[in-house]
Coordinates of C-alpha atoms in Angstrom, one line a residue:
M255 CA 29.6 -10.5 -25.1
H256 CA 33.3 -10.6 -25.8
L257 CA 34.5 -10.3 -22.2
S258 CA 33.3 -12.8 -19.6
D259 CA 32.9 -12.2 -15.9
H260 CA 36.1 -14.2 -15.4
D261 CA 37.9 -11.8 -17.7
L262 CA 36.5 -8.7 -16.1
R263 CA 37.6 -9.7 -12.6
Q264 CA 41.2 -9.8 -13.7
L265 CA 41.1 -6.3 -15.3
D266 CA 42.1 -3.3 -13.2
E267 CA 44.4 -0.3 -13.7
A268 CA 47.5 -2.3 -13.1
A269 CA 46.5 -4.9 -15.8
L270 CA 45.8 -2.1 -18.3
A271 CA 49.2 -0.5 -17.7
R272 CA 50.9 -3.7 -18.7
L273 CA 49.3 -3.8 -22.1
E274 CA 51.0 -2.8 -25.4
P275 CA 49.2 0.0 -27.4
E276 CA 47.9 -2.5 -30.0
Q277 CA 46.7 -4.9 -27.2
A278 CA 44.9 -2.0 -25.4
R279 CA 43.2 -1.0 -28.7
V280 CA 41.9 -4.6 -29.2
L281 CA 40.7 -4.6 -25.6
L282 CA 39.0 -1.2 -26.0
S283 CA 37.2 -2.4 -29.1
K284 CA 35.8 -5.4 -27.3
A285 CA 34.8 -3.3 -24.2
L286 CA 33.1 -0.8 -26.5
D287 CA 31.0 -3.5 -28.2
D288 CA 30.1 -4.9 -24.8
L289 CA 29.2 -1.5 -23.5
K290 CA 26.9 -0.7 -26.4
A291 CA 25.1 -4.1 -26.0
A292 CA 24.7 -3.5 -22.3
R293 CA 23.3 0.0 -22.9
E294 CA 20.9 -1.3 -25.4
R295 CA 19.6 -3.9 -22.9
L296 CA 19.4 -1.2 -20.2
A297 CA 17.4 1.0 -22.5
Q298 CA 14.8 -1.7 -23.2
N299 CA 11.3 -0.8 -21.9
P300 CA 7.7 -1.9 -22.7
T301 CA 7.5 0.4 -25.8
N302 CA 10.6 -1.0 -27.5
S303 CA 10.8 -4.7 -26.3
S304 CA 8.7 -7.5 -25.1
R305 CA 9.0 -6.4 -21.4
P306 CA 5.7 -6.1 -19.6
P307 CA 4.5 -2.7 -18.4
S308 CA 5.0 -3.8 -14.8
T309 CA 8.8 -3.7 -15.3
R310 CA 8.8 0.1 -15.3
A311 CA 9.9 1.8 -12.1
P312 CA 7.0 3.5 -10.2
W313 CA 8.2 7.0 -11.1
E314 CA 8.6 6.0 -14.7
Q315 CA 5.0 4.6 -14.8
A316 CA 3.7 7.9 -13.4
Q317 CA 5.5 9.9 -16.1
A318 CA 4.4 7.5 -18.9
Q319 CA 0.7 8.2 -18.0
E320 CA 1.1 12.0 -18.3
P321 CA -0.2 13.3 -21.7
E322 CA 2.3 15.0 -23.9
E323 CA 1.6 18.7 -24.6
V324 CA 1.0 19.3 -28.3
P325 CA 1.7 22.9 -29.4
V326 CA -1.3 24.3 -31.2
A327 CA -0.6 26.9 -34.0
S328 CA -2.4 30.2 -33.7
A329 CA -4.8 31.4 -36.4
Q330 CA -2.3 34.0 -37.5
S331 CA 0.5 31.6 -37.9
A332 CA -1.8 29.2 -39.7
E333 CA -2.8 32.0 -42.1
E334 CA 0.8 32.8 -42.7
M335 CA 1.7 29.2 -43.5
K336 CA -1.2 28.9 -46.0
P337 CA 0.1 28.5 -49.5
E338 CA -0.6 31.2 -52.0
T339 CA -2.0 29.0 -54.7
V340 CA -5.0 27.3 -53.1
S341 CA -8.2 26.7 -54.9
E342 CA -11.6 27.7 -53.5
S343 CA -12.7 24.1 -53.2
E344 CA -9.7 23.2 -51.2
E345 CA -10.2 26.1 -48.9
K346 CA -13.7 24.9 -48.0
K347 CA -12.6 21.4 -47.1
P348 CA -12.8 20.8 -43.4
P349 CA -9.4 20.0 -41.7
K350 CA -8.6 16.4 -41.5
S351 CA -8.8 15.0 -38.0
P352 CA -5.9 13.0 -36.7
K353 CA -6.1 9.2 -37.2
G354 CA -6.7 6.7 -34.5
K355 CA -9.6 6.1 -32.0
G356 CA -10.0 9.0 -29.6
A357 CA -7.1 10.9 -31.1
G358 CA -7.1 14.6 -30.1
K359 CA -9.5 14.0 -27.2
P360 CA -8.3 15.2 -23.7
L361 CA -7.7 12.4 -21.2
A362 CA -10.7 12.1 -18.8
R363 CA -11.0 10.4 -15.4
P364 CA -12.9 7.1 -15.5
G365 CA -16.3 6.8 -14.0
R366 CA -19.7 8.5 -14.3
R367 CA -19.6 12.3 -14.6
K368 CA -21.4 14.5 -12.1
G369 CA -24.9 15.2 -13.2
A370 CA -25.1 12.3 -15.6
P371 CA -28.3 10.2 -15.4
G372 CA -27.9 7.0 -13.3
Y373 CA -29.6 3.7 -13.4
S374 CA -32.0 2.5 -10.8
R375 CA -32.1 -1.0 -9.4
T376 CA -34.3 -3.3 -11.5
Q377 CA -33.8 -6.7 -9.8
Q378 CA -36.8 -8.0 -7.9
L379 CA -36.1 -10.5 -5.1
P380 CA -38.6 -12.1 -2.8
V381 CA -38.9 -10.7 0.8
D382 CA -37.8 -13.3 3.3
A383 CA -38.5 -11.4 6.5
E384 CA -40.0 -8.1 7.6
E385 CA -39.0 -5.9 10.6
V386 CA -41.1 -3.1 11.9
H387 CA -39.6 -0.2 13.7
A388 CA -41.7 2.0 15.9
P389 CA -40.7 5.1 18.0
C390 CA -40.3 4.4 21.7
C391 CA -41.2 7.8 23.0
C392 CA -42.6 11.1 21.8
A393 CA -40.1 13.5 20.3
I394 CA -41.9 16.5 21.9
C395 CA -43.1 15.6 25.3
G396 CA -41.1 12.4 25.9
H397 CA -44.2 10.3 26.7
D398 CA -43.6 6.5 26.3
L399 CA -45.2 5.0 23.1
D400 CA -46.2 1.4 22.5
A401 CA -48.3 -0.7 20.2
S402 CA -51.6 0.5 21.9
H403 CA -51.2 4.0 20.4
E404 CA -52.4 4.8 16.9
H405 CA -49.6 4.3 14.3
R406 CA -49.1 4.1 10.6
A407 CA -46.3 3.3 8.2
H408 CA -44.4 6.3 6.8
N409 CA -41.4 4.7 5.1
A410 CA -39.7 1.4 4.3
R411 CA -36.4 0.1 3.0
Y412 CA -35.0 -3.2 1.7
V413 CA -31.8 -4.8 2.9
L414 CA -29.8 -7.6 1.2
D415 CA -27.6 -9.5 3.6
L416 CA -25.8 -12.8 4.0
V417 CA -27.0 -14.9 7.0
P418 CA -26.1 -18.4 8.3
P419 CA -28.4 -21.1 6.9
D420 CA -30.9 -23.0 8.9
A421 CA -29.9 -25.9 11.2
G422 CA -28.0 -28.6 9.4
G423 CA -26.9 -26.4 6.5
S424 CA -23.6 -24.8 5.6
G425 CA -22.4 -21.7 3.9
L426 CA -24.2 -18.4 3.6
V427 CA -27.7 -17.6 2.3
V428 CA -28.9 -14.3 0.7
R429 CA -32.0 -12.9 2.3
Q430 CA -33.9 -9.8 1.7
T431 CA -35.5 -8.1 4.7
K432 CA -38.1 -5.3 4.5
H433 CA -37.7 -2.7 7.2
T434 CA -40.9 -0.7 7.8
Y435 CA -40.8 2.5 9.8
L436 CA -43.9 3.6 11.7
E437 CA -45.0 7.0 13.0
T438 CA -47.0 6.9 16.3
L439 CA -49.6 9.4 17.6
C440 CA -48.8 10.7 21.1
P441 CA -51.7 11.8 23.4
C442 CA -50.2 15.3 23.1
G443 CA -51.2 15.2 19.4
H444 CA -47.7 14.8 17.9
W445 CA -46.8 12.1 15.4
S446 CA -43.3 10.7 16.3
R447 CA -41.4 8.8 13.6
A448 CA -39.0 5.9 13.8
L449 CA -35.9 6.6 11.6
P450 CA -33.0 4.6 10.5
G451 CA -29.8 4.9 12.4
R452 CA -27.2 7.3 11.0
C453 CA -23.6 8.3 11.9
D454 CA -22.7 12.0 12.0
E455 CA -21.4 13.4 8.7
D456 CA -17.7 13.7 8.1
E457 CA -16.4 16.2 5.6
R458 CA -13.5 13.9 4.8
W459 CA -15.8 11.2 3.5
T460 CA -18.3 11.4 0.6
V461 CA -20.1 8.2 1.7
Q462 CA -22.8 8.2 4.3
L463 CA -22.7 5.7 7.2
S464 CA -26.3 4.9 7.9
E465 CA -28.7 2.0 8.1
W466 CA -30.4 3.3 4.9
H467 CA -28.3 1.0 2.7
L468 CA -29.2 -1.8 0.4
A469 CA -26.2 -4.0 1.4
G470 CA -26.3 -5.4 4.9
P471 CA -23.3 -5.5 7.2
T472 CA -22.3 -9.1 6.5
L473 CA -22.7 -8.5 2.7
V474 CA -20.5 -5.4 3.0
A475 CA -17.8 -7.4 4.9
F476 CA -18.0 -10.1 2.2
I477 CA -17.5 -7.5 -0.5
C478 CA -14.5 -6.2 1.4
A479 CA -13.1 -9.7 1.6
L480 CA -13.4 -10.1 -2.2
T481 CA -11.8 -6.7 -2.9
Q482 CA -9.2 -6.5 -0.2
R483 CA -8.2 -10.1 0.5
M484 CA -9.0 -11.8 -2.8
R485 CA -7.7 -8.8 -4.8
L486 CA -10.8 -8.7 -7.1
S487 CA -11.7 -5.6 -9.0
R488 CA -15.1 -4.0 -8.5
A489 CA -16.2 -5.4 -11.9
K490 CA -15.0 -8.9 -10.9
V491 CA -16.9 -8.7 -7.6
R492 CA -20.0 -7.6 -9.5
E493 CA -19.6 -10.7 -11.8
F494 CA -19.0 -13.0 -8.8
L495 CA -22.0 -11.8 -6.9
G496 CA -24.2 -12.2 -10.0
D497 CA -22.9 -15.7 -11.0
W498 CA -22.8 -17.3 -7.6
L499 CA -25.3 -15.4 -5.3
G500 CA -27.7 -14.1 -7.9
L501 CA -27.2 -10.5 -6.8
S502 CA -27.2 -7.7 -9.3
L503 CA -25.2 -4.9 -7.8
S504 CA -23.5 -2.0 -9.6
T505 CA -19.8 -1.3 -9.4
A506 CA -20.7 2.1 -7.8
L507 CA -22.6 0.4 -5.0
I508 CA -19.7 -2.1 -4.5
N509 CA -17.2 0.7 -4.3
Q510 CA -19.5 2.6 -1.9
C511 CA -19.6 -0.5 0.4
V512 CA -15.8 -0.6 0.5
H513 CA -15.6 3.0 1.4
E514 CA -18.3 2.9 4.0
A515 CA -16.6 -0.1 5.7
A516 CA -13.4 1.9 5.8
R517 CA -15.1 4.9 7.3
A518 CA -16.7 2.6 9.9
V519 CA -13.3 1.2 11.1
E520 CA -11.4 4.5 11.0
P521 CA -11.9 5.2 14.8
V522 CA -10.7 1.6 15.5
V523 CA -7.5 2.3 13.5
E524 CA -6.8 5.7 15.0
Q525 CA -7.6 4.8 18.6
E526 CA -6.6 1.2 19.1
I527 CA -4.2 0.1 16.4
L528 CA -2.2 3.4 16.3
T529 CA -2.0 3.4 20.1
T530 CA -0.8 -0.2 20.2
V531 CA 2.0 0.5 17.7
R532 CA 3.1 3.6 19.6
N533 CA 3.4 1.8 22.9
V534 CA 5.2 -1.5 22.1
E535 CA 8.7 -2.4 23.0
L536 CA 9.6 -3.6 19.5
A537 CA 8.1 -2.4 16.2
Y538 CA 9.0 -3.1 12.6
A539 CA 8.7 -0.5 9.7
D540 CA 9.0 -0.7 6.0
E541 CA 7.7 1.2 3.0
T542 CA 7.1 0.5 -0.7
S543 CA 5.9 2.6 -3.6
W544 CA 2.2 3.3 -4.2
K545 CA 0.4 5.1 -7.0
E546 CA -2.7 7.2 -6.6
H547 CA -4.1 8.1 -10.1
G548 CA -0.6 8.3 -11.5
K549 CA 0.8 10.3 -8.4
L550 CA 3.7 8.5 -6.8
L551 CA 3.2 7.9 -3.0
W552 CA 4.5 5.3 -0.5
L553 CA 2.7 2.6 1.4
W554 CA 4.1 2.5 4.9
V555 CA 3.7 -0.4 7.3
F556 CA 4.3 -0.4 11.1
T557 CA 3.8 -3.7 12.7
C558 CA 4.3 -5.4 16.1
A559 CA 3.2 -8.6 17.8
T560 CA -0.5 -7.8 18.0
A561 CA -1.2 -4.9 15.5
T562 CA -0.3 -3.8 12.0
L563 CA -0.8 -0.2 10.8
F564 CA -0.8 0.8 7.1
I565 CA -0.7 4.4 5.9
V566 CA -0.2 5.9 2.5
G567 CA 1.7 9.2 2.1
R568 CA 4.9 10.8 1.0
R569 CA 8.3 9.4 1.9
T570 CA 9.3 11.9 4.5
R571 CA 10.4 12.2 8.1
E572 CA 6.9 13.7 9.0
M573 CA 5.3 10.4 8.1
V574 CA 7.4 8.6 10.7
Q575 CA 6.6 11.2 13.3
R576 CA 2.9 11.1 12.4
V577 CA 2.7 7.4 13.2
L578 CA 5.2 6.9 16.1
G579 CA 4.7 10.3 17.6
E580 CA 7.4 12.3 19.6
G581 CA 7.5 10.0 22.6
F582 CA 8.3 6.6 21.0
R583 CA 10.7 4.8 23.3
G584 CA 10.7 1.3 21.9
W585 CA 13.0 -0.5 19.5
L586 CA 12.3 0.0 15.8
M587 CA 13.6 -2.4 13.2
S588 CA 13.8 -0.8 9.7
D589 CA 15.8 -0.5 6.5
G590 CA 18.4 2.2 5.9
Y591 CA 16.0 5.1 5.0
W592 CA 17.3 8.3 6.6
A593 CA 13.9 9.3 8.0
Y594 CA 14.3 6.7 10.8
R595 CA 17.7 8.0 12.0
E596 CA 16.2 10.4 14.6
L597 CA 14.9 7.5 16.7
D598 CA 17.1 6.7 19.7
Q599 CA 16.7 2.9 19.7
R600 CA 16.9 1.6 16.2
L601 CA 17.8 -1.7 14.6
R602 CA 19.0 -2.3 11.0
C603 CA 18.0 -5.3 9.0
L604 CA 21.1 -7.5 8.4
P605 CA 19.7 -9.4 5.4
H606 CA 19.5 -6.0 3.5
I607 CA 23.2 -5.6 4.0
I608 CA 23.9 -9.2 3.2
R609 CA 22.3 -8.8 -0.2
K610 CA 24.3 -5.7 -0.9
A611 CA 27.6 -7.3 0.3
R612 CA 26.9 -10.4 -1.9
A613 CA 26.3 -8.2 -4.9
L614 CA 29.7 -6.5 -4.3
E615 CA 31.4 -9.9 -3.8
E616 CA 30.1 -11.1 -7.1
G617 CA 30.9 -7.8 -8.9
F618 CA 34.0 -6.8 -10.9
D619 CA 35.6 -4.2 -8.7
A620 CA 38.5 -5.6 -6.6
Q621 CA 37.9 -3.3 -3.7
G622 CA 34.2 -4.0 -3.7
R623 CA 34.8 -7.8 -3.7
A624 CA 37.2 -7.5 -0.8
L625 CA 34.6 -5.4 1.2
G626 CA 31.8 -7.8 0.3
R627 CA 33.8 -10.8 1.5
H628 CA 34.9 -9.0 4.7
L629 CA 31.3 -7.9 5.5
L630 CA 29.8 -11.3 4.8
D631 CA 32.3 -13.0 7.1
S632 CA 31.7 -10.4 9.9
I633 CA 27.9 -10.6 9.7
A634 CA 28.0 -14.4 9.7
T635 CA 30.2 -14.4 12.9
V636 CA 27.9 -11.9 14.6
M637 CA 24.7 -13.8 13.7
Q638 CA 26.2 -17.1 15.0
A639 CA 27.2 -15.5 18.2
V640 CA 23.7 -14.1 18.7
Y641 CA 22.1 -17.5 18.0
D642 CA 24.5 -19.2 20.5
A643 CA 23.7 -16.5 23.1
R644 CA 19.9 -17.1 22.7
G645 CA 20.3 -20.8 23.3
A646 CA 22.7 -20.5 26.2
P647 CA 23.6 -17.0 27.5
A648 CA 27.3 -16.5 27.3
Q649 CA 29.4 -15.1 30.2
G650 CA 30.5 -11.5 29.5
G651 CA 29.4 -9.1 26.8
L652 CA 29.4 -10.1 23.2
R653 CA 30.3 -6.6 22.1
E654 CA 33.6 -6.7 23.9
R655 CA 34.4 -10.2 22.6
H656 CA 33.9 -9.2 19.0
A657 CA 35.4 -5.7 19.3
P658 CA 38.6 -6.7 17.2
L659 CA 36.3 -8.0 14.4
L660 CA 34.2 -4.9 14.3
N661 CA 37.2 -2.5 14.6
G662 CA 38.7 -4.2 11.5
L663 CA 35.6 -3.8 9.5
L664 CA 35.2 -0.2 10.6
E665 CA 38.7 0.6 9.4
H666 CA 38.0 -1.1 6.1
C667 CA 34.9 1.0 5.6
L668 CA 36.7 4.2 6.5
R669 CA 39.4 3.4 3.9
L670 CA 36.7 2.9 1.2
A671 CA 34.4 5.8 2.1
D672 CA 35.8 7.9 -0.7
C673 CA 36.8 5.2 -3.2
R674 CA 36.1 5.5 -6.9
H675 CA 33.7 2.6 -7.2
E676 CA 30.1 3.9 -6.6
K677 CA 28.5 0.9 -5.0
T678 CA 31.5 0.1 -2.8
R679 CA 31.6 3.8 -1.6
A680 CA 27.8 3.8 -1.0
L681 CA 27.9 0.6 1.1
A682 CA 30.9 1.8 3.1
R683 CA 29.1 5.1 3.9
E684 CA 25.9 3.3 4.8
L685 CA 27.7 1.2 7.3
L686 CA 29.4 4.2 8.8
N687 CA 26.2 6.2 9.0
D688 CA 24.3 3.5 10.9
W689 CA 27.3 1.7 12.5
D690 CA 25.8 1.1 16.0
T691 CA 22.4 0.0 14.7
F692 CA 23.9 -3.1 13.0
W693 CA 25.7 -4.4 16.1
V694 CA 23.2 -3.5 18.9
V695 CA 22.1 -7.2 18.8
L696 CA 25.4 -8.0 20.5
D697 CA 24.3 -6.1 23.5
H698 CA 20.7 -7.4 23.3
P699 CA 20.7 -10.9 21.6
E700 CA 16.9 -11.2 22.1
L701 CA 16.3 -8.5 19.5
P702 CA 15.6 -9.6 15.9
L703 CA 18.2 -9.7 13.1
S704 CA 15.9 -9.0 10.2
N705 CA 12.9 -6.9 9.2
N706 CA 11.0 -10.0 7.9
E707 CA 7.9 -9.1 10.0
A708 CA 7.3 -5.8 8.1
E709 CA 8.2 -7.3 4.7
R710 CA 5.7 -10.2 5.2
A711 CA 3.1 -7.7 6.2
L712 CA 3.6 -5.8 2.9
R713 CA 3.9 -8.8 0.6
H714 CA 0.2 -9.4 0.1
W715 CA -0.6 -5.7 -0.5
V716 CA 2.3 -5.4 -2.9
I717 CA 0.7 -8.1 -5.0
A718 CA -2.6 -6.3 -4.8
R719 CA -0.8 -3.1 -6.0
R720 CA 0.6 -4.9 -9.0
I721 CA -2.8 -6.2 -9.9
G722 CA -4.9 -3.1 -9.3
M723 CA -2.2 -0.5 -10.2
G724 CA -2.9 1.4 -7.0
T725 CA -5.9 3.6 -6.2
R726 CA -7.6 6.5 -8.1
T727 CA -8.7 8.9 -5.4
E728 CA -7.5 10.2 -2.0
Q729 CA -10.6 8.6 -0.3
G730 CA -9.9 5.3 -2.0
T731 CA -6.3 5.4 -0.8
R732 CA -7.4 6.1 2.8
A733 CA -10.0 3.3 2.6
F734 CA -7.4 0.8 1.4
A735 CA -5.0 1.6 4.2
L736 CA -7.7 1.5 6.9
L737 CA -9.2 -1.8 5.9
A738 CA -5.8 -3.3 5.4
S739 CA -4.8 -2.3 9.0
V740 CA -7.9 -4.0 10.5
I741 CA -7.6 -7.1 8.4
E742 CA -3.9 -7.6 9.1
T743 CA -4.3 -6.8 12.8
C744 CA -7.1 -9.5 13.2
R745 CA -4.9 -12.0 11.4
K746 CA -2.0 -11.1 13.7
R747 CA -4.3 -11.9 16.6
G748 CA -5.4 -15.2 15.1
V749 CA -9.1 -14.2 14.6
S750 CA -11.2 -13.8 11.4
P751 CA -11.6 -10.1 10.5
W752 CA -14.9 -10.5 8.7
P753 CA -17.4 -11.1 11.6
Y754 CA -15.7 -8.2 13.5
L755 CA -15.9 -5.9 10.4
A756 CA -19.6 -6.7 10.0
E757 CA -20.3 -5.9 13.7
V758 CA -18.4 -2.6 13.4
I759 CA -20.5 -1.6 10.4
R760 CA -23.7 -2.6 12.2
Q761 CA -22.9 -0.5 15.3
R762 CA -21.5 2.5 13.4
R763 CA -24.6 2.6 11.1
K764 CA -26.7 3.1 14.2
G765 CA -24.5 6.0 15.3
L766 CA -22.9 3.9 18.1
P767 CA -19.2 3.6 18.9
A768 CA -17.3 0.8 17.2
P769 CA -16.7 -2.3 19.4
P770 CA -13.2 -2.9 20.5
M771 CA -11.0 -5.2 18.5
P772 CA -11.0 -8.9 19.4
A773 CA -8.2 -10.0 21.8
P774 CA -5.5 -12.3 20.5
A775 CA -6.6 -15.9 20.3
V776 CA -5.1 -18.2 22.9

């Protein structure tokens, strides 16, 4: 670079007007070289530099995965393009296929195709326990049935589960239990059968929620811990279970366990967590990009003191209304996204504005540097006043006391609302659009100054997104958000989510309602 940051800060229209033509030509040559170098760095991407693929913006990654359309010449055009002097041997030669592995093949979705032959379970494990299930009454006449009546086995299933060890041990032990189902003869002559529990079918889910499942509730919760909390892929979970627990499970079964667990906790999320978020006095909201098989969506989080809700969808006003409803009357801390502006009681995250102001202060535009310094000084004064008020409530209103400071900043923003510098103009307009939301803490010092609660809630799942590159199906996306909501809510309440998740799966497989979420730990 020919021009340093120190040089650029001194250059403005007045400085250019003082230059002689030859001096301006020299300066223009240096600026042109710097501009070309900056554009070349800006144009760097994973295909033309050593930058990793994760540096692409989410919308660029989605576009990069779309196959390019290759025009195919028609038979008539190919005949017209055929040279006149072609030998007979050359005409009979088959056309050459494009080079490269898989060249010319259409892109296909990963996974087994419908109708393709599957593979049955071949691992044989010893049976550690056996449970017998008999009908309690006749399905026809309602007569009570017991062991004295004639009975016979009509079906059986095996369940692999993790159970606590015997007294004095530690960790978890894999046990296989054989469940035998009997049919009993009633005096009325009808054979009544005991059947595994089953939840009603749901057209939104392709997985069944029933006791007829190889993986037991605790094993399913353990698989969810590996996939959701430890961020392991289905293949890595399969490897882990085989190496450390001696279990041979397919990736399809592992994926089925995750989706079944999500379906089991769906009523908990919709009835308890969503209701809690809608009825709190203070909630935090944030959103980040999410990909579903190359389609760009957004992962939303709404969190409060005792609950956290995740939902994946488009970045629209309808998503906010879908979560908070029409009657939300609490305070909402958020960023500057316009979809939140319809809420009456809203707070803006001050660190977001501090970062933008600091960027302007360190920039090259003179007006932007002045606005950045003014804004940083004003926010620092307001934050210190709020901290002092929390420690020892001040006499009189903080808003009136700092009115001259805020009025000066307001006038500064009004002057720059139509300035030439883009970032300065954008920050000035952002402040004007949400002016009251920044300084409402002066009226209510007990309210938060930042949106750190929502950002911390998203951080783990953002890392999971970067590792797993999002989800592949709509059902997988819904399963991810449901399980994340239950896991984070339990962690908010200071309890382990895994015993609760196992109990929810156990009850829901029987067709029973899900147990309520555990209360916050004291």
